[in-house]
Amino acid sequence: MNTIIAPSILAADFGRLAEEIKAVDQAGADWIHVDVMDGRFVPNITIGPPVVASLRKTTQLPLDVHLMIKHPEQHIDAFARAGADIINVHVEATTNLHRALQAIKALNKKAGITFNPATPIDCMTQVIDMVDLVLIMTVNPGFGGQTFIDTMLAKVSQARHIIDQSGRQIHLEVDGGVTPKTAPLVKNAGADTLVAGSAVYNTADYAAAIAALRNA
Ligand code: DX5
Ligand code: ZN
């Protein structure tokens, strides 16, 4: 299967978001990765459901919504209604992960579970029947442009093993510090979906940047 490339709009020009999304859509992006931050789960603040609803009108590509917010279960409905296709919750952000995943599935959305660098992935096994995507953070969430943490490669391999054992169709996504240099490493470890903020939006040619990641 072709590697899925999901440009993160965190590195886009927020004053020209619609154009920036159309540009990566035309440049060959597969998904649009939307980073939602609340200033509590992570130090930074970004956007909420109204912006997602506006983005929904600009592209047909799947919106991969990464919730870096505390108590994500309180906002799942709003993001689903805004037009998210995939809703990723951090396992560290809720004491009721199973319930959060149930809520996402009940809204007929794809459910993702996301792990911070220091978080073990043991709980994957307990919820695997509800999960459509596993997102391994390869930086500490909150900001774009950080350095890839290469000890995460072992975790990606471990997640790949659990997914293969399950026999289910589950995407294995990585997020943070993904560049043409680190992309081959995560692919070899078993990732099939790459989020990239600066490696796409901080370049002059989005199509070349996306192709470089896909073919790395
Ligand atoms: C970080 C976000 C990422 C971020 C990645 O908290 O979840 O999606 O945009 O940015 P780069 O690709 O620049 O590391
Ligand atoms: Zn993200």
CSV table of C-alpha atoms in Angstrom, one decimal, residues 51-203:
chain,number,residue,atom,x,y,z
A,51,VAL,CA,-12.5,26.2,12.2
A,52,VAL,CA,-12.8,22.5,11.4
A,53,ALA,CA,-16.3,23.2,10.0
A,54,SER,CA,-14.8,25.9,7.7
A,55,LEU,CA,-12.0,23.6,6.6
A,56,ARG,CA,-14.5,20.9,5.8
A,57,LYS,CA,-15.8,23.2,3.0
A,58,THR,CA,-12.4,23.6,1.4
A,59,THR,CA,-11.5,19.9,0.7
A,60,GLN,CA,-13.0,16.5,0.1
A,61,LEU,CA,-9.9,14.9,1.7
A,62,PRO,CA,-10.3,13.1,5.0
A,63,LEU,CA,-9.8,15.4,8.0
A,64,ASP,CA,-7.5,13.7,10.5
A,65,VAL,CA,-8.3,15.5,13.7
A,66,HIS,CA,-5.7,15.2,16.4
A,67,LEU,CA,-7.2,16.3,19.8
A,68,MET,CA,-4.5,17.5,22.1
A,69,ILE,CA,-7.0,18.4,24.7
A,70,LYS,CA,-8.0,17.3,28.2
A,71,HIS,CA,-11.3,15.4,28.5
A,72,PRO,CA,-11.6,14.9,24.8
A,73,GLU,CA,-14.9,13.0,25.4
A,74,GLN,CA,-16.6,16.3,26.1
A,75,HIS,CA,-15.9,17.5,22.5
A,76,ILE,CA,-16.1,14.5,20.3
A,77,ASP,CA,-19.6,15.3,19.2
A,78,ALA,CA,-18.7,18.8,18.2
A,79,PHE,CA,-15.8,17.7,16.1
A,80,ALA,CA,-17.8,15.0,14.5
A,81,ARG,CA,-20.5,17.5,13.6
A,82,ALA,CA,-17.9,19.9,12.3
A,83,GLY,CA,-16.9,17.3,9.7
A,84,ALA,CA,-13.9,15.3,11.2
A,85,ASP,CA,-13.4,11.9,9.5
A,86,ILE,CA,-10.9,10.6,12.0
A,87,ILE,CA,-10.9,11.6,15.6
A,88,ASN,CA,-7.7,10.9,17.5
A,89,VAL,CA,-7.7,11.0,21.3
A,90,HIS,CA,-4.6,10.9,23.5
A,91,VAL,CA,-4.7,8.0,26.0
A,92,GLU,CA,-3.2,10.3,28.6
A,93,ALA,CA,-6.0,12.9,28.2
A,94,THR,CA,-8.9,10.8,29.5
A,95,THR,CA,-9.5,8.3,32.3
A,96,ASN,CA,-12.3,6.8,30.1
A,97,LEU,CA,-10.6,5.9,26.9
A,98,HIS,CA,-12.9,3.0,26.1
A,99,ARG,CA,-16.0,5.3,26.5
A,100,ALA,CA,-14.3,8.0,24.3
A,101,LEU,CA,-13.8,5.4,21.6
A,102,GLN,CA,-17.3,4.1,21.9
A,103,ALA,CA,-18.6,7.7,21.4
A,104,ILE,CA,-16.5,8.1,18.3
A,105,LYS,CA,-17.7,4.8,16.8
A,106,ALA,CA,-21.3,5.6,17.7
A,107,LEU,CA,-21.0,8.8,15.5
A,108,ASN,CA,-19.7,6.6,12.6
A,109,LYS,CA,-16.3,8.2,12.7
A,110,LYS,CA,-12.9,6.6,12.5
A,111,ALA,CA,-11.3,6.3,16.0
A,112,GLY,CA,-7.6,6.9,16.6
A,113,ILE,CA,-5.6,6.4,19.8
A,114,THR,CA,-2.6,8.6,20.3
A,115,PHE,CA,0.5,8.0,22.5
A,116,ASN,CA,2.9,10.6,23.9
A,117,PRO,CA,6.6,9.6,23.7
A,118,ALA,CA,6.8,8.5,27.3
A,119,THR,CA,3.6,6.5,27.3
A,120,PRO,CA,3.7,2.7,26.9
A,121,ILE,CA,1.3,1.3,24.3
A,122,ASP,CA,0.1,-1.8,26.3
A,123,CYS,CA,-3.5,-0.6,26.4
A,124,MET,CA,-3.6,-0.9,22.6
A,125,THR,CA,-4.6,-4.6,23.1
A,126,GLN,CA,-7.5,-3.8,25.3
A,127,VAL,CA,-9.2,-1.4,22.8
A,128,ILE,CA,-7.9,-2.8,19.5
A,129,ASP,CA,-11.4,-3.9,18.3
A,130,MET,CA,-12.6,-0.3,18.4
A,131,VAL,CA,-9.6,1.4,16.9
A,132,ASP,CA,-9.1,2.4,13.2
A,133,LEU,CA,-5.8,4.2,13.7
A,134,VAL,CA,-2.9,4.2,16.1
A,135,LEU,CA,-0.9,7.5,16.3
A,136,ILE,CA,2.6,7.3,17.8
A,137,MET,CA,4.0,10.8,18.7
A,138,THR,CA,7.6,11.1,17.6
A,139,VAL,CA,7.9,14.5,19.4
A,140,ASN,CA,6.3,15.8,22.5
A,141,PRO,CA,3.0,17.3,21.3
A,142,GLY,CA,2.4,21.1,21.3
A,143,PHE,CA,4.6,22.5,18.6
A,144,GLY,CA,5.7,22.0,15.0
A,145,GLY,CA,9.3,21.9,13.9
A,146,GLN,CA,10.7,19.8,16.7
A,147,THR,CA,13.4,17.1,16.4
A,148,PHE,CA,12.3,13.5,15.8
A,149,ILE,CA,12.8,11.3,18.9
A,150,ASP,CA,14.5,8.2,17.4
A,151,THR,CA,13.9,5.9,20.4
A,152,MET,CA,10.3,6.0,19.2
A,153,LEU,CA,11.2,3.7,16.3
A,154,ALA,CA,11.1,0.7,18.7
A,155,LYS,CA,7.6,1.7,19.7
A,156,VAL,CA,6.4,2.0,16.1
A,157,SER,CA,7.7,-1.6,15.5
A,158,GLN,CA,5.9,-2.8,18.6
A,159,ALA,CA,2.7,-1.2,17.5
A,160,ARG,CA,3.1,-2.7,14.0
A,161,HIS,CA,3.4,-6.1,15.6
A,162,ILE,CA,0.2,-5.7,17.7
A,163,ILE,CA,-1.7,-4.5,14.7
A,164,ASP,CA,-0.6,-7.4,12.5
A,165,GLN,CA,-1.5,-9.8,15.3
A,166,SER,CA,-5.0,-8.4,15.5
A,167,GLY,CA,-5.6,-9.0,11.8
A,168,ARG,CA,-7.6,-5.8,11.7
A,169,GLN,CA,-7.2,-2.9,9.2
A,170,ILE,CA,-5.6,-0.3,11.4
A,171,HIS,CA,-3.5,2.6,10.2
A,172,LEU,CA,-0.2,3.2,12.0
A,173,GLU,CA,0.6,6.9,11.9
A,174,VAL,CA,3.5,8.9,13.2
A,175,ASP,CA,3.6,12.6,14.0
A,176,GLY,CA,6.5,14.9,14.7
A,177,GLY,CA,9.8,15.6,13.1
A,178,VAL,CA,8.9,13.6,10.0
A,179,THR,CA,11.2,14.7,7.1
A,180,PRO,CA,12.7,13.0,4.0
A,181,LYS,CA,15.5,11.8,6.4
A,182,THR,CA,13.3,10.3,9.1
A,183,ALA,CA,10.5,9.0,6.8
A,184,PRO,CA,12.4,5.9,5.7
A,185,LEU,CA,13.1,5.0,9.3
A,186,VAL,CA,9.5,5.2,10.4
A,187,LYS,CA,8.4,3.3,7.3
A,188,ASN,CA,10.9,0.5,7.9
A,189,ALA,CA,9.6,0.3,11.5
A,190,GLY,CA,6.1,-0.2,10.1
A,191,ALA,CA,4.3,3.2,9.9
A,192,ASP,CA,2.0,3.5,6.9
A,193,THR,CA,0.8,7.1,7.5
A,194,LEU,CA,3.1,10.1,8.0
A,195,VAL,CA,2.0,13.5,9.4
A,196,ALA,CA,4.3,16.3,8.3
A,197,GLY,CA,4.0,20.0,9.2
A,198,SER,CA,7.2,21.9,8.5
A,199,ALA,CA,8.5,19.3,6.0
A,200,VAL,CA,5.6,20.3,3.7
A,201,TYR,CA,4.5,23.8,4.6
A,202,ASN,CA,8.0,25.3,5.2
A,203,THR,CA,9.0,24.5,1.6
